[in-house]
Every structure is written in C-alpha cells, then in structure tokens.
Short mmCIF file of C-alpha atoms and ligand atoms in Angstrom, two decimals:
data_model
loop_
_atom_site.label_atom_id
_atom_site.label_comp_id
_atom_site.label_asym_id
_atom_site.label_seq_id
_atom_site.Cartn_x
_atom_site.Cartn_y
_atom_site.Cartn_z
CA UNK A 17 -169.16 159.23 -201.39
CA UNK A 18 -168.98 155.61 -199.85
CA UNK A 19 -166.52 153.11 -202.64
CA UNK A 20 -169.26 150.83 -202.52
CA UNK A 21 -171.93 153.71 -203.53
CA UNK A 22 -169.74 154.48 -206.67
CA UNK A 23 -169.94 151.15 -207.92
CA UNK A 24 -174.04 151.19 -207.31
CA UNK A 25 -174.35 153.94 -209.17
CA UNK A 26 -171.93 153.04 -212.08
CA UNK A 27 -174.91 150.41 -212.92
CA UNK A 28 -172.59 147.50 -214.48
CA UNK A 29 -170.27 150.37 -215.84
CA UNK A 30 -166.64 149.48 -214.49
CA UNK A 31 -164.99 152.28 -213.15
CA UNK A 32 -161.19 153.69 -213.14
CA UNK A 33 -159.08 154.16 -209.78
CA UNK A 34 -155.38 153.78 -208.70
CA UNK A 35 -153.44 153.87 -206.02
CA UNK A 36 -150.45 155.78 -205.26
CA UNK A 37 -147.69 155.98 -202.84
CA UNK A 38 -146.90 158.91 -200.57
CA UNK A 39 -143.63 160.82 -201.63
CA UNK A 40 -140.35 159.97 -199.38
CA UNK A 41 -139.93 162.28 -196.33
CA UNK A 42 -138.28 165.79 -197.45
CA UNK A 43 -139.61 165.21 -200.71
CA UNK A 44 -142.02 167.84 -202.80
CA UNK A 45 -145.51 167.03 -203.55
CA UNK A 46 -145.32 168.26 -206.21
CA UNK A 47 -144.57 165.39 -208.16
CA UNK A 48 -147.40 163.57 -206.90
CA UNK A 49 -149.49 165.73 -208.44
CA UNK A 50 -147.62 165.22 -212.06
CA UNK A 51 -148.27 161.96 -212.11
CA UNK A 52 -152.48 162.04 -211.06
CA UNK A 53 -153.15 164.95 -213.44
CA UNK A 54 -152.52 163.16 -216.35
CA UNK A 55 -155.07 160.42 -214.95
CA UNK A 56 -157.93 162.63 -213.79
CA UNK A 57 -159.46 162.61 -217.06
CA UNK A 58 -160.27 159.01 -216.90
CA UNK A 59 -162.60 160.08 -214.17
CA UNK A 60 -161.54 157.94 -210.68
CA UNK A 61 -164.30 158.21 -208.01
CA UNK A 62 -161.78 157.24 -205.59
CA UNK A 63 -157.78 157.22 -205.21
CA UNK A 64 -156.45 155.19 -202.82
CA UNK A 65 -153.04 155.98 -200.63
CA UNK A 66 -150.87 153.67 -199.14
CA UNK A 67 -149.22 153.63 -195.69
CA UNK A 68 -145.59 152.64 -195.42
CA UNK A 69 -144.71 150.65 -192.25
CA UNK A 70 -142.03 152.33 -190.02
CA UNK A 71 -138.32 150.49 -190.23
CA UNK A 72 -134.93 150.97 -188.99
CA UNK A 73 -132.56 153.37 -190.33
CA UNK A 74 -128.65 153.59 -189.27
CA UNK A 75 -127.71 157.37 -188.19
CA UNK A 76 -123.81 157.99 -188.16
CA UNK A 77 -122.81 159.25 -184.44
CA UNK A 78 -118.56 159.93 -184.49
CA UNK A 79 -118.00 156.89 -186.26
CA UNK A 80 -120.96 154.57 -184.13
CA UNK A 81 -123.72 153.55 -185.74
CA UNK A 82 -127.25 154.47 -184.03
CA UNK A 83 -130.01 152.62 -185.34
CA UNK A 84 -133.35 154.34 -185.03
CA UNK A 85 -137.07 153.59 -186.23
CA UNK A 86 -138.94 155.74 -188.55
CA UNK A 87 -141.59 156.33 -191.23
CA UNK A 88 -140.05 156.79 -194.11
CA UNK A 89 -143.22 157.68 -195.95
CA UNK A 90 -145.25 159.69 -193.97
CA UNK A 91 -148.42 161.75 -194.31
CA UNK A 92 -151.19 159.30 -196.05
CA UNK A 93 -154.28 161.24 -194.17
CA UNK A 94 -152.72 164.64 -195.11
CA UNK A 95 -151.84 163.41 -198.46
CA UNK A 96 -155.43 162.21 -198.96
CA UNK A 97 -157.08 165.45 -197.45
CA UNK A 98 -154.60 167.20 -200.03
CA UNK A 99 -155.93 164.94 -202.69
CA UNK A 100 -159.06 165.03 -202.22
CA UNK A 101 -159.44 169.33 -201.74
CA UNK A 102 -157.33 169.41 -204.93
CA UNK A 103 -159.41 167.55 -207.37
CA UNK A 104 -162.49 166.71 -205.62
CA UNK A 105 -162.16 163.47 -205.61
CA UNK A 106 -162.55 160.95 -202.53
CA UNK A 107 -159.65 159.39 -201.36
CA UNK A 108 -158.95 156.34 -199.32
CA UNK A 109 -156.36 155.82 -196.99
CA UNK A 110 -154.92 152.53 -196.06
CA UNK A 111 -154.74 152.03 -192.43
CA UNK A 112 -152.38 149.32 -190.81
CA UNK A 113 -152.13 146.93 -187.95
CA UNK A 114 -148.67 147.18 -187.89
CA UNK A 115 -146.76 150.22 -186.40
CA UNK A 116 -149.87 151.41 -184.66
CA UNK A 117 -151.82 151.16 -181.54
CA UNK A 118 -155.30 150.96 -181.38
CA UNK A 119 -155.11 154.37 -179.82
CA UNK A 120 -153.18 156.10 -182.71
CA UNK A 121 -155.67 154.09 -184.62
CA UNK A 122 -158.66 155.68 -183.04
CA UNK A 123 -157.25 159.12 -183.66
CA UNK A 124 -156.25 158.61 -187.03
CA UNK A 125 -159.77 157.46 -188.02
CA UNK A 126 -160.98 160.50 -186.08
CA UNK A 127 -158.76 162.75 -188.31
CA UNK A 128 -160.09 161.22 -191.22
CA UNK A 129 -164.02 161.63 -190.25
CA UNK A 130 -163.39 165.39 -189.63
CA UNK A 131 -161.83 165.57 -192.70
CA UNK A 132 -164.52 163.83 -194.62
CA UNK A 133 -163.56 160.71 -196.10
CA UNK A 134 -165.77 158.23 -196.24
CA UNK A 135 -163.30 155.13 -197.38
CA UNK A 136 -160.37 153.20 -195.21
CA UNK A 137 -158.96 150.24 -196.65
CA UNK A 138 -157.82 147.98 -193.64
CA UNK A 139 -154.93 146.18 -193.82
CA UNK A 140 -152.75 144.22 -191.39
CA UNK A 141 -149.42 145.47 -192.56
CA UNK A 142 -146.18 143.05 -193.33
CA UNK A 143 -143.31 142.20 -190.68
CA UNK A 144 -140.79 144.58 -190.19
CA UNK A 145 -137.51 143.42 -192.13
CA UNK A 146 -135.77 142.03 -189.31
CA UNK A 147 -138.93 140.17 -188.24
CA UNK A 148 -139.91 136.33 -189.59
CA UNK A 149 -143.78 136.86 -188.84
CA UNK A 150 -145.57 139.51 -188.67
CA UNK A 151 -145.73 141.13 -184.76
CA UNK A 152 -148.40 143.32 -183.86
CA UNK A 153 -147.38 146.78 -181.94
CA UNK A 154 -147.92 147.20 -178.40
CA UNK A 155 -151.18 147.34 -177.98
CA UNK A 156 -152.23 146.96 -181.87
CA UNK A 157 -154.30 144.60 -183.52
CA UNK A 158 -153.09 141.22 -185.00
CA UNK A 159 -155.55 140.52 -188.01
CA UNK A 160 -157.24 143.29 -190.50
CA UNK A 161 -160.39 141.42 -189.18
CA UNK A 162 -159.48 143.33 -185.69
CA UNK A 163 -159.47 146.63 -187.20
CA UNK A 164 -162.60 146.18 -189.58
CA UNK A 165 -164.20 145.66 -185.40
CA UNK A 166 -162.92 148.78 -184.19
CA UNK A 167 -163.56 150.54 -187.61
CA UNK A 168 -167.06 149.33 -187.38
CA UNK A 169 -167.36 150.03 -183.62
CA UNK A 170 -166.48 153.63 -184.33
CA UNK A 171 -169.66 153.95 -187.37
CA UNK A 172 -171.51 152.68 -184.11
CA UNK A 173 -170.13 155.48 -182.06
CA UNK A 174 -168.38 153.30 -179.68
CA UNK A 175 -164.91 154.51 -178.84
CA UNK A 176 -162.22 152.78 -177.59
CA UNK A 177 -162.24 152.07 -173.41
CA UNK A 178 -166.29 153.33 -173.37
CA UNK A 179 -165.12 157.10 -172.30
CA UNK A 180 -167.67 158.87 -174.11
CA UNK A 181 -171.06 158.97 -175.19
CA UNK A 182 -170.55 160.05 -178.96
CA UNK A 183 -173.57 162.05 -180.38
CA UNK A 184 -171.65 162.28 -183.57
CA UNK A 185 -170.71 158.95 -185.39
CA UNK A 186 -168.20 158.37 -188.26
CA UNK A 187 -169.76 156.50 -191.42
CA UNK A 188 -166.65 154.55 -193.06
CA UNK A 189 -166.97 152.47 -196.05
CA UNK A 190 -164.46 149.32 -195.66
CA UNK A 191 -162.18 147.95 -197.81
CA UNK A 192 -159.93 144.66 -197.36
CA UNK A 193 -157.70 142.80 -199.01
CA UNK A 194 -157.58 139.40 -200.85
CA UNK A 195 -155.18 136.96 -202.39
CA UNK A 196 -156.66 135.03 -205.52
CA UNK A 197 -153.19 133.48 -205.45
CA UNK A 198 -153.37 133.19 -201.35
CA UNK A 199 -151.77 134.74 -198.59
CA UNK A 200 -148.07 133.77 -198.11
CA UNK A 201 -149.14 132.57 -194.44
CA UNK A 202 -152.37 131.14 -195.45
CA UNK A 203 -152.10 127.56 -195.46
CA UNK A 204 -154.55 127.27 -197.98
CA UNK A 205 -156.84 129.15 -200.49
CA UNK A 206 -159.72 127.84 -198.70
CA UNK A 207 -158.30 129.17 -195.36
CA UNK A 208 -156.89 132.58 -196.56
CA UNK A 209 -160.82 132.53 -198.09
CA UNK A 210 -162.65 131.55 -194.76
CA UNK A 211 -160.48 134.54 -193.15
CA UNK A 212 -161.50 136.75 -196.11
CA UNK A 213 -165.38 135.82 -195.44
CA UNK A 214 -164.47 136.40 -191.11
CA UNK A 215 -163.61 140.28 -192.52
CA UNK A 216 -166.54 140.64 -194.91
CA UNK A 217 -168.72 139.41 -191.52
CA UNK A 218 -166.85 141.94 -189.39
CA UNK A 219 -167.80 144.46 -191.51
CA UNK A 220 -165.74 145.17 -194.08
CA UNK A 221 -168.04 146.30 -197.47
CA UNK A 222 -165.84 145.15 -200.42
CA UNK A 223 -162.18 144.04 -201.40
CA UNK A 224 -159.86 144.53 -203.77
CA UNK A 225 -157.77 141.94 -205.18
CA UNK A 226 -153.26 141.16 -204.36
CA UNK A 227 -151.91 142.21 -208.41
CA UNK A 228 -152.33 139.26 -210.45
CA UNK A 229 -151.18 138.75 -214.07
CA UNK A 230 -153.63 135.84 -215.11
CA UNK A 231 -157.04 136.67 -215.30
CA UNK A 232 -158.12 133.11 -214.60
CA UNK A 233 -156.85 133.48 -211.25
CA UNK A 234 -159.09 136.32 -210.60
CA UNK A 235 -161.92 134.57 -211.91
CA UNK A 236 -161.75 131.87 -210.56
CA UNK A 237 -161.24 133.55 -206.60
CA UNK A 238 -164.23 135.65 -207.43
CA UNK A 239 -166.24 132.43 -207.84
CA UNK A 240 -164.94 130.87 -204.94
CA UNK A 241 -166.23 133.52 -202.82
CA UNK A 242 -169.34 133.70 -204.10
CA UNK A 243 -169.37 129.55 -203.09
CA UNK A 244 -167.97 130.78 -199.85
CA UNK A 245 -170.78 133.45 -199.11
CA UNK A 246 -168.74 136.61 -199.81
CA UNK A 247 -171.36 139.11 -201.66
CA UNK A 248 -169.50 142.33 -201.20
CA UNK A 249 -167.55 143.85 -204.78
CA UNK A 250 -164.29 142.65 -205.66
CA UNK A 251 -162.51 144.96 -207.37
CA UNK A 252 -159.23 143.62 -209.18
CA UNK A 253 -155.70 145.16 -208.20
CA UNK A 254 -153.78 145.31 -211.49
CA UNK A 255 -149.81 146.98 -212.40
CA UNK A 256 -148.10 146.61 -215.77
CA UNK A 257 -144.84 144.94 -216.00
CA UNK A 258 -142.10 148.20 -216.03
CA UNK A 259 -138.61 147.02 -215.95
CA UNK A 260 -137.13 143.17 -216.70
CA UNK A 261 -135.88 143.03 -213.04
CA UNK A 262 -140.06 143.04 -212.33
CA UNK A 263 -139.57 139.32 -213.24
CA UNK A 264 -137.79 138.65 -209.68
CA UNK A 265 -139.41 141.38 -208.08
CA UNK A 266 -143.06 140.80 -208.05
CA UNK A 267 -143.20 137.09 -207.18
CA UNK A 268 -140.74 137.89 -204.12
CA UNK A 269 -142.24 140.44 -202.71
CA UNK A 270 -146.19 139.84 -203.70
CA UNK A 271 -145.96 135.85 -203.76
CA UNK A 272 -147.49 135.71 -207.06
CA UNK A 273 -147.15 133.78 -210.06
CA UNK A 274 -146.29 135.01 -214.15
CA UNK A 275 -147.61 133.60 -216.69
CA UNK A 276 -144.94 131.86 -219.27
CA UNK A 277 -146.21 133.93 -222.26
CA UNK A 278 -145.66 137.30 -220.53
CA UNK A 279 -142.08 135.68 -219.03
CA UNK A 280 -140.94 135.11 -222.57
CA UNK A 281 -142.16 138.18 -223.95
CA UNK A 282 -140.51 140.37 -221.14
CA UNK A 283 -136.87 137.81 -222.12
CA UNK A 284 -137.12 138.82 -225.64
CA UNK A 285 -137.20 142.46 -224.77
CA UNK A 286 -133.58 144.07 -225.66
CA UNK A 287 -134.00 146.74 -222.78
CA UNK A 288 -136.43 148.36 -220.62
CA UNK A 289 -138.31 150.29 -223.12
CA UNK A 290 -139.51 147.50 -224.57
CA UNK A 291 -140.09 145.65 -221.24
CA UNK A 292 -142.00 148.57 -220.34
CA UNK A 293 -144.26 148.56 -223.95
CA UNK A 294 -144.91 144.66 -222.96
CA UNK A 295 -146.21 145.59 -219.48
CA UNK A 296 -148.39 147.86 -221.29
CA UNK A 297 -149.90 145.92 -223.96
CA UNK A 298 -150.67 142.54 -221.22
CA UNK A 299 -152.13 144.91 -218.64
CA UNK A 300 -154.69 146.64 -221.76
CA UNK A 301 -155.44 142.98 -222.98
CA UNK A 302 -155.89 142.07 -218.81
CA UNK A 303 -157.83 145.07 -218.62
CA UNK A 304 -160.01 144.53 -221.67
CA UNK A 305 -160.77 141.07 -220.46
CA UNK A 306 -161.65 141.91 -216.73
CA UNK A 307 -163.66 144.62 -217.96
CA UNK A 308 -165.84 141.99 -220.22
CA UNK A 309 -166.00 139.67 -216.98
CA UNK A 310 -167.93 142.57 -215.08
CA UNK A 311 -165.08 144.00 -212.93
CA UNK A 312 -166.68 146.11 -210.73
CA UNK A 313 -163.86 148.43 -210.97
CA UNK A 314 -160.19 148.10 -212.72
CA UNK A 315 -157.90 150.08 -209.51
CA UNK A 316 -154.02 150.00 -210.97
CA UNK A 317 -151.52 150.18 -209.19
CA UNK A 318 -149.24 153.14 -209.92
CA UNK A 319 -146.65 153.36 -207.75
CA UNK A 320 -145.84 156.99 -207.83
CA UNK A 321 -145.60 156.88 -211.72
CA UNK A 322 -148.26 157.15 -214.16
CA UNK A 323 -147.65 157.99 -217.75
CA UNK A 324 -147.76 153.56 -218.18
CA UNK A 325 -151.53 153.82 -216.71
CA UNK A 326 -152.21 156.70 -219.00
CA UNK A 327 -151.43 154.60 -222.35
CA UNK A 328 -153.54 151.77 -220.48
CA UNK A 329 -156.75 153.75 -219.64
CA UNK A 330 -156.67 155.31 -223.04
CA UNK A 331 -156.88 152.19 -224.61
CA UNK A 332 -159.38 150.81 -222.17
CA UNK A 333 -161.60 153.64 -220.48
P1 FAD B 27 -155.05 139.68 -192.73
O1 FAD B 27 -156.38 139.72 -193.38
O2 FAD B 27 -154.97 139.99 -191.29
O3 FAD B 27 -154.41 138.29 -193.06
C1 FAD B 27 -153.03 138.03 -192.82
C2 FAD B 27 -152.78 136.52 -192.76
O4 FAD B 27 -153.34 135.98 -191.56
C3 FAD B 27 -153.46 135.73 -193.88
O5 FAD B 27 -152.61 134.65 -194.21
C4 FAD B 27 -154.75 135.22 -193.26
O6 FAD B 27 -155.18 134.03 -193.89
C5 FAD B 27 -154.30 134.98 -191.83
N1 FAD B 27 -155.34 135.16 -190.80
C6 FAD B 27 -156.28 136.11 -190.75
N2 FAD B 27 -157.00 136.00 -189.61
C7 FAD B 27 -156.45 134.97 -188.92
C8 FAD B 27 -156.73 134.36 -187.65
N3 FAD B 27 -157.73 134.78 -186.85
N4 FAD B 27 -155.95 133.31 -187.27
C9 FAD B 27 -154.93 132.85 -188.06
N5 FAD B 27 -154.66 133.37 -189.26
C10 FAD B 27 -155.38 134.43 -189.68
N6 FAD B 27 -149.21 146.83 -196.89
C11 FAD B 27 -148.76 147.98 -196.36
O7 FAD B 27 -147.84 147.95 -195.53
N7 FAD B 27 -149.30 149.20 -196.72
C12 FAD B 27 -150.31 149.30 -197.61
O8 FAD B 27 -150.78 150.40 -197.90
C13 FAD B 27 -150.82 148.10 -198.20
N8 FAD B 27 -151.83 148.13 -199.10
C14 FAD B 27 -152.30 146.95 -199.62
C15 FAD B 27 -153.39 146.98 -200.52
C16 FAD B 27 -153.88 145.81 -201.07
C17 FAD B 27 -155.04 145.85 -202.03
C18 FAD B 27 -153.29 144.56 -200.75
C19 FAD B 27 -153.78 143.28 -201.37
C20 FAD B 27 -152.22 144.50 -199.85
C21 FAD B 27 -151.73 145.69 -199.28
N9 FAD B 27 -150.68 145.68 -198.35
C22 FAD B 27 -150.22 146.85 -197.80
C23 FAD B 27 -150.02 144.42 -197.99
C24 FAD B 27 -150.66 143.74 -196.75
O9 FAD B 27 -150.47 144.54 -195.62
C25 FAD B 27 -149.98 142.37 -196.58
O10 FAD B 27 -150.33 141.54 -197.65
C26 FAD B 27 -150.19 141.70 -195.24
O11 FAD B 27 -149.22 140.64 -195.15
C27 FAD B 27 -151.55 141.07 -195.02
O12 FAD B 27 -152.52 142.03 -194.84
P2 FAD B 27 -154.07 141.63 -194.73
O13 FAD B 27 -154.79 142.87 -194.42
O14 FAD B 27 -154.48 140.84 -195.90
O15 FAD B 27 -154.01 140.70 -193.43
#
C-alpha cells in the first residue's frame, strides 16, 4: 500500500515508521533484523531504507596506494524486498541522484515494481567527500525534482529514450525531502520552500521532514507550506540524542540547530548513559507534542539501532 494511503486510512491517527540503514558490505543481516523486531509491535505501515552514496576507498598494492570507488552499503532494493517478505510490511527505498544514471535509475525502479513496492523516496544525494558541491553522475539527474519527472514518467509508462510501448505501468507513491531549518545550499527558507513546492508539482505525493530538535521549527515550516501551496503530508523526521559527541555531530553533518535546554542537559550528563536517557526523554516529550499538533506520522530515525526507539514508542504509541 501507497505511504500516502496509510495515512488516509489512519483517519487523524498518527502512525509509527523508521528508517534504517543497510548493514556494511560483508556484514550479516542478521542484525538488521534484531534491531526491527523489537519495533514491529508498534505496528509501522512502512520502513524506509537508505542508500549510501559510493566513495573512495585506498587498496594497498606492494606498498602503492590504489584508490578505488565503491558502495560501501549496498543492497537497499534487496534489503527492502527482504524486509518487506519478512514481516509484511511495505518498505521504501531511497533512491539518489548521485552515483547513478538515469539508466541504472530506470532499472532500479523497474526492480522495485516487480518486486512490489509501491513507495520511493527521491532524494538528490550529497557531494562526494572530495567534492565542494554536489556533481551529478554522468548522465544523472541534478535536482530530486528531476527524478520525481522520470519517477512520474515511469507511473505514465513512459520509459526512458521512448523504446517501448509499456502495456504494464509502475504505480509509485513519492516521497521528498524538506528542511524546516533549510537546505545548506538554499539561499533562503523561502527558496529551499519554492523548490520544495517545484517537487510537490512534479509529482512527488508527500515529504518528510531533515531531523529537527525544536518542534517550533516544524511547525512553523508546515505552515509555511501550506502559505506556499504545498497540500501533500508532512511527516516529521525525528532521532534521539545517543552519545555527547551528537552535540558536534548533528549540526555538522545535518545543518541543524539544538536547542540550549537540551545542550545543557546533554553537558550535565556524566557519560553516555545518561546522554543517551536525555535523548530519550526530549525525543518522547518531541514526540508527545508533534503527535498533539496532528503529525501525520512520527518516522524516527534509527540508524541501525533500535532499543532507544523502543523506550520512545512505548511511551508514545
Ligand atoms: P534537492 O531537492 O534536489 O535540493 C538540493 C538543493 O538544491 C536545495 O538547496 C534546493 O533548494 C536546491 N535546488 C533544488 N532545485 C533547484 C534548481 N532547479 N535550481 C537551483 N537550486 C535548486 N542522502 C543520502 O545519500 N541517502 C539517503 O538515503 C538519504 N535520505 C534522506 C532522507 C531524508 C528524509 C532527508 C531529509 C535527507 C536524506 N538524505 C539522504 C540527504 C539528502 O540527499 C541531502 O540533504 C541532499 O543534500 C539534498 O537532497 P534533496 O533531495 O533535498 O535535494
């Protein structure tokens, strides 16, 4: 079933997802699967899994160093087939700009209609580590708003280059992302907003929110779009606090702001067991709240681990 159909039929209920992260190449999945079963009683209609960019890696070769490019997280569409035969539950896999081709694009999405599931999220990907701005792939697309086309082109049955006339058409459900603290690049909140509204037009049938740690924030973005036009859900990204280096962490690599209150309680924490019992406590108070706002859905964001979300949804769900 379509994201957006869950969230119909919830009638004002908000519902429980997460998101995971596929296990490093030559790792078990086992492990995976540890850390959803404790969360499948809460009930998710949908799990989402991300897609790691490819990057360089430096192979020893008699003494020279060979650098070569690889994925060091492989397997989202098998992971979510996996997923989703496992525990009957649908799965949606995030699908970059970056790293692909709008070939390996078209085949992916073809792998994921045969394997039934319904939901892509559409993202544009970061730059590679050794790149200032994001660069798209040889023939790849620049923007998400690009992909939510040839996403949508496919439901329509057209395929890339016009080769065939399809008689069988995919049906995807389309998520996106959005920044209620604004995209690094964006110049402004009104700009990274218009952009949001351009994917919404192209297509794309709801969003779910950057983390955020202040409610207000998503609030207030939620209103915004409305002003702006934007009808579709959005459904708030959320992750507790885990460790005291977090505090350096998150607003590096997601360009987002703490609150003081939730800076000073992580400071007072002696180690990261109590850090960790902070995170916990702010994210049920942010879930509690977002939940009486009439967030359409609370989606955490795991990270591989899940026994944090557990004392969360037990409090909240
Ligand atoms: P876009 O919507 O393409 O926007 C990127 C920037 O370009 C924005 O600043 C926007 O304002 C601007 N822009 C858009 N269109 C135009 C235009 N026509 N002209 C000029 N500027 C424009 N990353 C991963 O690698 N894997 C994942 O699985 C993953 N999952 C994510 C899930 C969520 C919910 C979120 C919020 C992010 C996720 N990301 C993931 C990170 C994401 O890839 C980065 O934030 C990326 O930098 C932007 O992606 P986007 O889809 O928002 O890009």
């Amino acid at each position: 079933m379509k994201v957006t159909e869950h969230i119909e039929k919830a009638n004002g209920r908000t519902l429980f997802s997460f998101e995971i992260i596929p296990p490093k190449k030559g790792k078990n999945i086992q492990e995976l699967y540890d850390n959803i079963d404790p969360l499948m009683e809460f009930n998710p209609p949908f799990i989402d899994v991300t897609t790691s960019r490819e990057e360089y890696v430096y192979v020893d070769r008699d003494g020279l160093l060979d650098r070569k490019i690889t994925r060091m997280r492989p397997g989202t569409v098998g992971i979510c087939a996996a997923i989703k035969h496992k525990y009957n539950v649908d799965t949606v896999p995030h699908v970059l700009c970056g790293g692909f081709s709008k070939e390996e694009t078209e085949y992916l999405l073809v792998d994921c209609h045969y394997l039934g599931i319904e939901n892509v999220m559409a993202l544009r990907g970061d730059a590679m580590s050794h790149q200032k701005y994001f660069e798209p792939s040889n023939g790849g697309h620049h923007y998400a708003c690009d992909l939510v086309k040839q996403i949508q082109d496919l439901n329509k049955g057209k395929y890339l280059h016009d080769v065939i006339e399809a008689d069988d058409k995919a049906d995807f459900c389309v998520g996106v992302a959005g920044y209620p603290e604004k995209h690094i690049e964006a110049p402004s909140l009104k700009s990274d907003l218009k952009r949001l509204k351009e994917k919404v037009e192209a297509g794309a049938n709801y969003v779910v929110t950057q983390m955020f740690f202040d409610n207000s924030k998503y609030f207030a973005f939620v209103e915004a779009a409305r002003q702006a036009g934007i009808n579709v859900p959005i459904i708030p990204g959320i992750k507790p606090i885990a460790i005291s280096r977090h505090l350096q962490m998150l607003p590096q690599v997601f360009k987002i702001d703490l609150p003081e209150s939730l800076i000073s309680e992580v400071e007072k924490c002696k180690n990261n067991k109590e850090v960790r019992q902070v995170g916990i406590e702010w994210c049920i108070q942010q879930s509690k709240e977002l939940m009486e706002g009439g967030a359409p859905v609370l989606h955490y964001y795991s990270m591989g681990k899940s026994s944090n979300i557990e004392k969360i949804a037990r409090k909240v769900f």
